[in-house]
Amino acid sequence: MSADGSAGAPSEFMQLALSEAERALGTTSPNPAVGAVIVAGGVVVGRGHTQPPGAAHAEVVALREAGERARGATAYVTLEPCAHHGRTPPCTDALIAAGVAAVQYAIDDPDVQVSGRGRAALQAAGVSVDVGDGAAASARLLEGYLKHRRTGLPAVIVKYAASLDGRIAAASGDSRWVSGPSTLEWAHRNRPRLDAIVVGSGTVTVDDPQLTARPPGADGPVHQPLRVVLDARGRTPPSARVLRPGAPTLIATTAASAPAWRDAMAAAGAEVLVLPADDGHVDLRALLAELGRRGMLTVLFEGGGIVLGSLFDRRLVDRVQAVIAPLIIGASTAPSAVAGRGVDRMAQAPRLRDIEVTRLGDDVLIEGVPVWPDPPGG
């Protein structure tokens, strides 16, 4: 298999490791969500995924389950094992001490403390190392971590639900509901994988969302992403449901908001962060830099159209999740999914690559990565 995973699907055992990694999404930041399985004689004898920061990494969890059966076995890991002392000892040390004969991992770790050192440490100890199995799938799962380690910024996902004619609400502003119940269930299943969910103050005042993760059938505690409200001038009322207990809330504002309103937000339990203004709105680059500084890897923006338009205008979008509902709203004054300045010519518009299309009941989810044309003279 080639290093980019283009030669085919992950092997059977790497797919099991990827499934383990998926279970850790949203709970490990700023660490990567990694999965590992230990295989001896063609049988899985141990499996595990990264625990919350300060606890065991995936390899250690899997080795503990395998016990003595790990000696002479092969470890399948979705990311290069770490070779440095952080909050926990190096995973390479654990693999070597357990006596594994071989390690197959999907992709190299871009972290400067790890990159290449994990492979070198294992090979120096006589462990066979193979890289590339499941590379594309692992890179997809770890897109937030990979971006954060390379840029210091979280991956930005833009999600919206729109009618067939691109509207997210009726002309009156009524938006309940554009999409159907299957889309709502999908959204709640995905929220625990996120570090933060961001909306504008317009969404708060019109829809009054809770922005909590409430996946169907959950039995036990559910990871709750940080709720972020962009409110440059101080429109969020103290009664807003986004301020209720259940998940932490950050109000990102500017100096244009009244100090008394900021005090009211803090009294309601929110953290208030004053950021620079950008064209009268909260500076989105400054917000993303702050979330990245806090170790957040994946941030979802749910709109509305002005917020999403600002992200696209500034080329800050890493992934699009567009839910298209089978209805026609019409009305020239009905709000669109993406506003902002936009483009003057079709050749300037970003197009999606790596497109995935999924049915969600009667709705259709179109997901992909935007690619912008080079700017003039670029």
Coordinates of C-alpha atoms in Angstrom, one line a residue:
M1 CA 0.0 0.0 0.0
S2 CA 1.2 3.5 -0.8
A3 CA 1.9 6.0 2.0
D4 CA -1.3 7.9 1.3
G5 CA -3.5 4.9 1.5
S6 CA -4.5 5.1 -2.1
A7 CA -3.9 1.5 -2.9
G8 CA -7.1 0.3 -1.2
A9 CA -9.2 0.0 1.9
P10 CA -7.6 -0.5 5.4
S11 CA -6.8 -4.1 6.3
E12 CA -9.2 -6.0 8.6
F13 CA -7.2 -5.3 11.8
M14 CA -6.4 -1.7 10.9
Q15 CA -10.2 -1.1 10.4
L16 CA -10.7 -2.4 13.9
A17 CA -8.1 0.1 15.2
L18 CA -9.9 2.9 13.2
S19 CA -13.2 1.9 14.9
E20 CA -11.5 2.2 18.2
A21 CA -10.1 5.7 17.3
E22 CA -13.6 6.9 16.3
R23 CA -14.8 6.1 19.8
A24 CA -12.3 8.6 21.2
L25 CA -13.2 11.6 19.0
G26 CA -14.0 14.7 21.0
T27 CA -12.6 13.4 24.4
T28 CA -8.9 13.5 23.9
S29 CA -8.0 17.1 22.9
P30 CA -5.4 18.4 22.6
N31 CA -4.2 14.8 22.1
P32 CA -5.1 12.8 19.0
A33 CA -7.9 10.3 19.0
V34 CA -6.0 7.0 18.3
G35 CA -7.0 3.4 18.2
A36 CA -4.9 0.3 18.6
V37 CA -5.3 -3.5 18.4
I38 CA -2.9 -6.2 19.3
V39 CA -3.0 -9.3 17.0
A40 CA -1.4 -12.7 17.9
G41 CA -1.8 -15.7 15.6
G42 CA -4.4 -13.9 13.5
V43 CA -6.5 -13.3 16.6
V44 CA -7.2 -9.9 18.3
V45 CA -5.9 -10.2 21.9
G46 CA -6.1 -6.6 22.9
R47 CA -7.8 -3.3 21.7
G48 CA -8.0 0.2 23.0
H49 CA -8.4 3.9 22.3
T50 CA -6.9 7.1 23.7
Q51 CA -8.3 8.1 27.0
P52 CA -8.8 11.7 28.2
P53 CA -5.7 13.8 28.7
G54 CA -3.4 12.5 31.4
A55 CA -4.7 8.9 31.1
A56 CA -3.4 6.0 29.0
H57 CA -2.9 6.2 25.2
A58 CA -4.4 3.7 22.9
E59 CA -1.4 1.4 22.7
V60 CA -1.1 1.1 26.4
V61 CA -4.8 0.3 26.8
A62 CA -4.6 -2.4 24.2
L63 CA -1.4 -3.9 25.7
R64 CA -2.9 -4.1 29.1
E65 CA -5.8 -6.1 27.7
A66 CA -3.4 -8.4 25.8
G67 CA -1.0 -9.0 28.7
E68 CA 1.6 -11.7 28.0
R69 CA -0.1 -12.5 24.7
A70 CA 1.4 -9.3 23.3
R71 CA 4.9 -10.9 23.2
G72 CA 5.6 -11.7 19.5
A73 CA 2.4 -10.1 18.4
T74 CA 1.7 -7.3 15.8
A75 CA 0.3 -3.9 16.9
Y76 CA -2.0 -2.0 14.5
V77 CA -2.1 1.7 15.4
T78 CA -3.8 4.5 13.6
L79 CA -1.0 7.0 14.3
E80 CA 2.8 6.8 14.8
P81 CA 3.4 5.8 18.4
C82 CA 4.8 8.6 20.6
A83 CA 8.4 8.5 21.7
H84 CA 8.5 11.3 24.2
H85 CA 7.6 11.9 27.8
G86 CA 4.4 14.0 28.1
R87 CA 1.7 13.5 30.7
T88 CA 2.3 9.8 30.1
P89 CA 5.4 7.7 29.2
P90 CA 6.3 7.0 25.6
C91 CA 4.1 4.4 23.9
T92 CA 7.2 3.1 22.1
D93 CA 8.6 2.1 25.4
A94 CA 5.4 0.2 26.3
L95 CA 5.4 -1.6 22.9
I96 CA 9.0 -2.5 23.2
A97 CA 8.7 -3.7 26.8
A98 CA 5.7 -5.8 25.9
G99 CA 7.8 -7.6 23.3
V100 CA 5.7 -7.0 20.2
A101 CA 7.4 -8.2 17.1
A102 CA 5.9 -5.7 14.6
V103 CA 4.0 -2.4 14.5
Q104 CA 1.8 -1.3 11.6
Y105 CA 0.7 2.3 11.9
A106 CA -1.4 4.4 9.4
I107 CA 0.3 7.8 9.3
D108 CA 3.3 9.7 10.7
D109 CA 2.6 12.1 13.5
P110 CA 3.4 15.7 12.4
D111 CA 4.0 16.8 16.0
V112 CA 7.6 17.9 16.2
Q113 CA 8.1 15.8 19.4
V114 CA 7.1 12.7 17.6
S115 CA 7.5 12.9 13.8
G116 CA 9.8 10.0 12.8
R117 CA 11.1 9.4 16.3
G118 CA 8.5 6.8 17.1
R119 CA 9.4 4.8 14.0
A120 CA 13.1 5.2 14.7
A121 CA 12.8 4.1 18.4
L122 CA 10.9 1.0 17.4
Q123 CA 13.2 0.0 14.7
A124 CA 16.3 0.6 16.9
A125 CA 14.8 -2.0 19.3
G126 CA 14.4 -4.6 16.6
V127 CA 10.7 -4.1 16.0
S128 CA 9.5 -4.4 12.5
V129 CA 7.6 -1.2 11.3
D130 CA 5.3 -0.8 8.4
V131 CA 3.5 2.5 7.5
G132 CA 0.5 3.3 5.3
D133 CA -2.2 0.8 6.0
G134 CA -5.4 2.9 6.5
A135 CA -3.6 6.2 5.9
A136 CA -6.5 8.0 4.2
A137 CA -9.1 6.9 6.7
S138 CA -6.8 7.8 9.7
A139 CA -6.1 11.2 8.2
R140 CA -9.8 11.8 7.8
L141 CA -10.4 10.9 11.5
L142 CA -7.5 13.0 12.6
E143 CA -8.0 16.1 10.4
G144 CA -8.5 18.4 13.3
Y145 CA -5.4 17.1 15.1
L146 CA -3.3 17.2 11.9
K147 CA -4.2 20.8 11.2
H148 CA -3.7 21.9 14.8
R149 CA -0.2 20.4 14.9
R150 CA 0.7 22.0 11.6
T151 CA -0.9 25.5 12.1
G152 CA -1.9 25.8 15.7
L153 CA -5.5 26.3 14.6
P154 CA -8.5 23.9 14.8
A155 CA -10.2 22.4 11.8
V156 CA -13.3 24.4 10.9
I157 CA -16.4 22.5 9.8
V158 CA -19.3 24.5 8.4
K159 CA -22.8 22.9 8.8
Y160 CA -26.1 24.1 7.6
A161 CA -29.5 22.8 6.6
A162 CA -31.1 24.4 3.6
S163 CA -34.0 24.0 1.2
L164 CA -33.6 22.9 -2.4
D165 CA -33.4 26.6 -3.3
G166 CA -30.7 27.4 -0.7
R167 CA -32.8 29.0 2.0
I168 CA -32.3 28.3 5.7
A169 CA -35.6 29.9 6.9
A170 CA -38.8 31.5 5.6
A171 CA -39.1 35.2 4.8
S172 CA -40.4 35.7 8.4
G173 CA -37.3 34.1 9.9
D174 CA -39.2 30.9 10.9
S175 CA -36.7 28.0 10.6
R176 CA -38.4 25.2 12.5
W177 CA -37.8 22.9 10.8
V178 CA -35.9 23.0 7.5
S179 CA -34.5 19.5 7.9
G180 CA -36.2 16.3 9.3
P181 CA -35.8 14.2 12.4
S182 CA -33.1 12.0 11.0
T183 CA -30.9 15.0 10.4
L184 CA -31.4 16.1 14.0
E185 CA -30.5 12.6 15.3
W186 CA -27.3 12.7 13.1
A187 CA -26.4 16.1 14.4
H188 CA -26.7 14.9 18.0
R189 CA -24.7 11.8 17.4
N190 CA -21.9 13.9 15.9
R191 CA -21.8 16.7 18.5
P192 CA -19.8 14.6 21.2
R193 CA -17.0 14.3 18.6
L194 CA -16.5 18.1 18.6
D195 CA -14.5 20.5 20.8
A196 CA -16.8 23.5 20.2
I197 CA -20.0 24.5 18.4
V198 CA -20.2 28.2 17.2
V199 CA -23.3 30.2 16.3
G200 CA -24.0 33.9 15.8
S201 CA -26.1 36.0 18.1
G202 CA -28.8 36.0 15.4
T203 CA -29.2 32.3 15.7
V204 CA -29.5 32.6 19.5
T205 CA -32.1 35.3 19.4
V206 CA -34.2 33.7 16.7
D207 CA -33.9 29.9 17.4
D208 CA -32.8 29.9 21.1
P209 CA -30.9 26.6 20.8
Q210 CA -29.4 24.7 23.6
L211 CA -26.4 23.5 21.6
T212 CA -25.9 20.5 23.8
A213 CA -25.1 16.9 22.6
R214 CA -28.1 14.7 23.2
P215 CA -27.4 11.5 21.1
P216 CA -30.3 9.0 21.0
G217 CA -29.8 6.0 23.2
A218 CA -26.9 7.4 25.2
D219 CA -26.4 5.4 28.4
G220 CA -24.0 7.4 30.6
P221 CA -22.2 10.7 30.5
V222 CA -21.9 12.4 27.1
H223 CA -19.0 14.7 26.1
Q224 CA -20.3 18.2 25.7
P225 CA -18.5 20.6 23.4
L226 CA -17.9 24.2 24.3
R227 CA -20.8 26.4 23.2
V228 CA -19.5 29.6 21.6
V229 CA -21.8 32.6 20.7
L230 CA -20.4 35.3 18.5
D231 CA -22.0 38.5 19.8
A232 CA -20.1 41.6 18.8
R233 CA -22.6 44.1 20.3
G234 CA -24.3 42.3 23.1
R235 CA -27.6 40.9 21.8
T236 CA -27.8 37.6 23.7
P237 CA -30.4 37.8 26.5
P238 CA -29.6 36.4 30.0
S239 CA -32.6 34.0 29.5
A240 CA -31.0 32.3 26.4
R241 CA -31.0 28.5 26.7
V242 CA -27.4 28.5 25.6
L243 CA -26.5 29.9 29.0
R244 CA -28.2 27.2 30.9
P245 CA -26.2 24.4 32.7
G246 CA -25.3 21.3 30.8
A247 CA -22.3 22.5 28.8
P248 CA -19.8 25.3 29.2
T249 CA -20.5 28.5 27.2
L250 CA -18.1 31.1 25.8
I251 CA -19.4 34.5 24.7
A252 CA -17.1 36.0 22.1
T253 CA -17.7 39.8 21.9
T254 CA -15.9 43.0 21.1
A255 CA -15.4 46.4 22.8
A256 CA -18.7 47.5 21.2
S257 CA -20.7 45.5 23.7
A258 CA -21.7 47.2 27.0
P259 CA -19.8 46.3 30.1
A260 CA -23.0 45.8 32.0
W261 CA -24.2 43.2 29.5
R262 CA -20.8 41.4 29.7
D263 CA -21.3 41.3 33.5
A264 CA -24.8 39.8 33.0
M265 CA -23.4 37.1 30.8
A266 CA -20.7 36.2 33.3
A267 CA -23.3 36.2 36.1
A268 CA -25.4 33.7 34.0
G269 CA -22.4 31.4 34.0
A270 CA -20.7 32.1 30.7
E271 CA -17.1 33.0 30.1
V272 CA -16.9 36.3 28.3
L273 CA -14.0 36.9 25.9
V274 CA -13.4 40.3 24.3
L275 CA -11.8 40.0 20.9
P276 CA -10.8 42.4 18.2
A277 CA -13.5 43.5 15.7
D278 CA -13.4 42.7 12.0
D279 CA -15.8 44.8 9.8
G280 CA -18.1 45.2 12.8
H281 CA -18.1 41.5 13.8
V282 CA -16.0 39.4 16.0
D283 CA -12.7 38.7 14.4
L284 CA -13.0 35.0 13.4
R285 CA -9.2 34.5 13.0
A286 CA -8.7 35.8 16.5
L287 CA -11.3 33.4 17.8
L288 CA -9.9 30.4 16.0
A289 CA -6.4 31.3 17.3
E290 CA -7.7 31.4 20.9
L291 CA -9.5 28.1 20.5
G292 CA -6.4 26.6 19.1
R293 CA -4.4 28.0 22.0
R294 CA -6.8 26.1 24.3
G295 CA -6.0 22.9 22.5
M296 CA -9.2 22.5 20.6
L297 CA -8.9 20.4 17.5
T298 CA -12.3 20.4 15.7
V299 CA -14.8 23.3 15.7
L300 CA -18.2 23.3 14.1
F301 CA -19.9 26.5 12.9
E302 CA -23.6 26.3 12.6
G303 CA -24.3 29.7 11.3
G304 CA -26.3 31.7 10.4
G305 CA -25.6 32.9 6.9
I306 CA -23.6 36.0 7.9
V307 CA -21.2 34.0 10.1
L308 CA -20.8 31.3 7.4
G309 CA -20.3 33.9 4.7
S310 CA -17.6 35.5 6.8
L311 CA -15.8 32.2 7.1
F312 CA -16.0 31.6 3.4
D313 CA -14.9 35.1 2.5
R314 CA -11.8 34.6 4.7
R315 CA -11.1 31.1 3.4
L316 CA -11.3 29.7 6.9
V317 CA -13.4 26.6 6.1
D318 CA -11.8 23.1 6.1
R319 CA -15.0 21.0 5.7
V320 CA -18.6 21.6 4.6
Q321 CA -21.6 19.6 5.8
A322 CA -24.6 20.7 3.8
V323 CA -27.9 19.1 4.5
I324 CA -30.4 19.6 1.6
A325 CA -34.0 19.2 2.5
P326 CA -36.7 18.4 -0.1
L327 CA -38.7 21.6 0.1
I328 CA -38.9 24.9 -1.8
I329 CA -39.1 28.1 0.3
G330 CA -38.8 30.9 -2.4
A331 CA -39.1 34.6 -1.3
S332 CA -36.2 36.9 -2.2
T333 CA -36.0 38.1 1.4
A334 CA -35.7 34.6 2.9
P335 CA -32.2 34.2 4.4
S336 CA -29.7 32.1 2.5
A337 CA -27.3 29.5 3.9
V338 CA -24.2 31.5 3.1
A339 CA -24.1 35.3 2.9
G340 CA -21.1 37.5 2.9
R341 CA -19.3 39.2 0.0
G342 CA -19.1 36.0 -2.0
V343 CA -17.5 35.9 -5.4
D344 CA -18.0 38.0 -8.6
R345 CA -17.3 35.2 -11.1
M346 CA -17.9 31.5 -11.0
A347 CA -14.2 30.8 -11.5
Q348 CA -13.6 32.3 -8.1
A349 CA -16.0 30.0 -6.2
P350 CA -14.6 27.2 -4.1
R351 CA -15.5 23.7 -5.1
L352 CA -15.7 20.6 -2.9
R353 CA -13.4 17.6 -3.3
D354 CA -13.6 14.2 -1.5
I355 CA -17.4 14.4 -1.7
E356 CA -19.5 12.1 0.3
V357 CA -23.3 11.9 -0.1
T358 CA -25.5 10.3 2.6
R359 CA -29.2 10.0 2.9
L360 CA -30.6 11.2 6.3
G361 CA -34.3 10.2 6.0
D362 CA -35.7 12.5 3.4
D363 CA -32.7 14.8 3.6
V364 CA -29.4 14.5 1.7
L365 CA -26.1 15.3 3.4
I366 CA -23.4 16.5 1.0
E367 CA -20.0 16.6 2.7
G368 CA -16.6 17.6 1.3
V369 CA -13.5 19.7 1.5
P370 CA -13.5 23.2 -0.2
V371 CA -10.7 24.1 -2.6
W372 CA -10.3 27.7 -3.5
P373 CA -8.8 28.8 -6.8
D374 CA -5.5 30.7 -6.6
P375 CA -6.1 34.4 -6.1
P376 CA -5.3 36.7 -9.0
G377 CA -1.5 36.9 -9.4
G378 CA -1.1 33.9 -7.0

